[in-house]
PDB file of C-alpha atoms in Angstrom:
ATOM      1  CA  ALA A   4       0.000   0.000   0.000  1.00 55.00           C
ATOM      2  CA  ASN A   5       1.177   3.497  -0.766  1.00 72.00           C
ATOM      3  CA  GLY A   6       1.274   6.137   1.918  1.00 81.00           C
ATOM      4  CA  TYR A   7       2.330   6.234   5.535  1.00 86.00           C
ATOM      5  CA  TYR A   8       1.702   3.923   8.436  1.00 89.00           C
ATOM      6  CA  TYR A   9       1.341   5.368  11.944  1.00 91.00           C
ATOM      7  CA  SER A  10       0.419   3.446  15.076  1.00 94.00           C
ATOM      8  CA  ARG A  11       0.769   3.551  18.831  1.00 94.00           C
ATOM      9  CA  TRP A  12       1.322   0.414  20.899  1.00 95.00           C
ATOM     10  CA  ILE A  13       0.922   0.429  24.647  1.00 94.00           C
ATOM     11  CA  LYS A  14       2.352  -2.461  26.655  1.00 95.00           C
ATOM     12  CA  CYS A  15       2.144  -3.424  30.311  1.00 93.00           C
ATOM     13  CA  MET A  16       4.702  -6.003  31.396  1.00 91.00           C
ATOM     14  CA  TRP A  17       5.215  -7.707  34.757  1.00 88.00           C
ATOM     15  CA  SER A  18       6.185 -11.069  36.191  1.00 86.00           C
ATOM     16  CA  SER A  19       5.498 -10.866  39.918  1.00 81.00           C
ATOM     17  CA  HIS A  20       2.157 -11.580  41.595  1.00 80.00           C
ATOM     18  CA  ASP A  21       2.253  -8.336  43.570  1.00 82.00           C
ATOM     19  CA  LEU A  22       2.795  -6.285  40.363  1.00 82.00           C
ATOM     20  CA  SER A  23       5.803  -4.539  41.921  1.00 86.00           C
ATOM     21  CA  ASP A  24       7.922  -4.990  38.795  1.00 90.00           C
ATOM     22  CA  MET A  25       5.311  -3.668  36.357  1.00 92.00           C
ATOM     23  CA  VAL A  26       6.544  -1.511  33.480  1.00 94.00           C
ATOM     24  CA  PHE A  27       4.422   0.685  31.203  1.00 96.00           C
ATOM     25  CA  ILE A  28       5.744   1.202  27.665  1.00 96.00           C
ATOM     26  CA  ASP A  29       4.137   3.547  25.131  1.00 97.00           C
ATOM     27  CA  ASN A  30       5.534   3.220  21.599  1.00 97.00           C
ATOM     28  CA  TYR A  31       4.864   5.693  18.803  1.00 96.00           C
ATOM     29  CA  ILE A  32       5.489   3.936  15.494  1.00 96.00           C
ATOM     30  CA  PHE A  33       5.884   5.438  12.040  1.00 91.00           C
ATOM     31  CA  ASN A  34       6.286   3.170   9.012  1.00 89.00           C
ATOM     32  CA  LYS A  35       6.841   0.176  11.318  1.00 88.00           C
ATOM     33  CA  ASP A  36       9.736   1.818  13.213  1.00 93.00           C
ATOM     34  CA  VAL A  37       9.492   3.070  16.795  1.00 95.00           C
ATOM     35  CA  HIS A  38      10.423   6.735  16.692  1.00 96.00           C
ATOM     36  CA  ILE A  39       9.431   7.735  20.257  1.00 97.00           C
ATOM     37  CA  GLN A  40       9.031   5.600  23.357  1.00 97.00           C
ATOM     38  CA  PHE A  41       7.929   6.316  26.906  1.00 97.00           C
ATOM     39  CA  ASN A  42       9.109   3.743  29.444  1.00 96.00           C
ATOM     40  CA  SER A  43       7.887   4.092  33.038  1.00 95.00           C
ATOM     41  CA  THR A  44      11.227   2.801  34.309  1.00 95.00           C
ATOM     42  CA  VAL A  45      13.033   5.653  32.548  1.00 95.00           C
ATOM     43  CA  GLY A  46      10.251   8.131  33.365  1.00 95.00           C
ATOM     44  CA  GLU A  47      10.496  10.182  30.190  1.00 97.00           C
ATOM     45  CA  TYR A  48      10.311   9.962  26.411  1.00 98.00           C
ATOM     46  CA  VAL A  49      13.223   8.719  24.341  1.00 98.00           C
ATOM     47  CA  GLY A  50      13.516   9.526  20.649  1.00 97.00           C
ATOM     48  CA  TYR A  51      15.042   7.059  18.193  1.00 97.00           C
ATOM     49  CA  THR A  52      14.922   9.154  15.023  1.00 95.00           C
ATOM     50  CA  GLU A  53      15.656  12.812  14.340  1.00 95.00           C
ATOM     51  CA  HIS A  54      11.932  13.603  14.458  1.00 94.00           C
ATOM     52  CA  GLY A  55      11.512  11.414  17.552  1.00 96.00           C
ATOM     53  CA  VAL A  56      14.350  13.144  19.410  1.00 97.00           C
ATOM     54  CA  TYR A  57      12.811  16.530  18.585  1.00 97.00           C
ATOM     55  CA  ASN A  58       9.359  15.508  19.867  1.00 96.00           C
ATOM     56  CA  ALA A  59      10.766  13.708  22.921  1.00 97.00           C
ATOM     57  CA  ARG A  60      12.645  16.876  23.906  1.00 97.00           C
ATOM     58  CA  ASN A  61       9.447  18.947  23.584  1.00 97.00           C
ATOM     59  CA  TRP A  62       7.245  16.441  25.447  1.00 97.00           C
ATOM     60  CA  ASN A  63       9.824  15.958  28.233  1.00 98.00           C
ATOM     61  CA  SER A  64       9.884  19.716  28.828  1.00 98.00           C
ATOM     62  CA  ASP A  65       6.121  19.755  29.548  1.00 97.00           C
ATOM     63  CA  PRO A  66       5.478  18.552  33.136  1.00 96.00           C
ATOM     64  CA  ASN A  67       1.767  18.005  32.396  1.00 96.00           C
ATOM     65  CA  ILE A  68       2.471  15.558  29.581  1.00 95.00           C
ATOM     66  CA  LEU A  69       5.015  13.662  31.688  1.00 96.00           C
ATOM     67  CA  GLN A  70       2.696  13.523  34.700  1.00 96.00           C
ATOM     68  CA  GLN A  71      -0.135  12.147  32.574  1.00 95.00           C
ATOM     69  CA  GLU A  72       2.093   9.506  30.958  1.00 94.00           C
ATOM     70  CA  ARG A  73       3.586   8.442  34.301  1.00 94.00           C
ATOM     71  CA  ALA A  74       0.081   8.035  35.750  1.00 95.00           C
ATOM     72  CA  GLU A  75      -0.815   5.496  33.058  1.00 93.00           C
ATOM     73  CA  LEU A  76       1.084   2.783  34.949  1.00 92.00           C
ATOM     74  CA  GLU A  77      -1.487   2.968  37.757  1.00 89.00           C
ATOM     75  CA  ARG A  78      -4.518   3.917  35.680  1.00 91.00           C
ATOM     76  CA  VAL A  79      -4.181   1.406  32.859  1.00 90.00           C
ATOM     77  CA  CYS A  80      -1.663  -1.279  33.746  1.00 91.00           C
ATOM     78  CA  LYS A  81      -2.155  -1.978  37.425  1.00 86.00           C
ATOM     79  CA  HIS A  82      -5.910  -1.464  37.323  1.00 85.00           C
ATOM     80  CA  ASN A  83      -6.409  -3.985  34.502  1.00 84.00           C
ATOM     81  CA  ALA A  84      -3.803  -6.415  35.820  1.00 85.00           C
ATOM     82  CA  GLU A  85      -5.522  -6.571  39.206  1.00 82.00           C
ATOM     83  CA  ILE A  86      -8.844  -7.363  37.516  1.00 81.00           C
ATOM     84  CA  ARG A  87      -7.291 -10.071  35.335  1.00 77.00           C
ATOM     85  CA  GLN A  88      -5.273 -11.536  38.184  1.00 72.00           C
ATOM     86  CA  SER A  89      -8.312 -11.760  40.476  1.00 70.00           C
ATOM     87  CA  THR A  90     -10.282 -13.451  37.694  1.00 69.00           C
ATOM     88  CA  VAL A  91      -7.600 -16.103  37.267  1.00 64.00           C
ATOM     89  CA  THR A  92      -7.189 -16.570  41.033  1.00 61.00           C
ATOM     90  CA  ASP A  93     -10.955 -16.970  41.539  1.00 63.00           C
ATOM     91  CA  LYS A  94     -11.085 -19.789  38.978  1.00 62.00           C
ATOM     92  CA  SER A  95      -8.217 -21.826  40.362  1.00 56.00           C
TER      93      SER A  95
END
């Protein structure tokens, strides 16, 4: 297909039952290459292309954007993981 391909993949990863090692990763992908990534372990955006570095610098300088992205670990990841984990535990 001609044109451009843009997507955003959000991942929540953990291995412990108490969710203490959970990591939130937010990938911004252009033409199948990650150009910006937020990793909750790092706590800020990292750019992997010239455009990504430019945007990461701008987004990292805005405390509101960073605060919102950092809160996603609790709001999205831990909230949904607790629901899923309790569902599995209830059935076993």
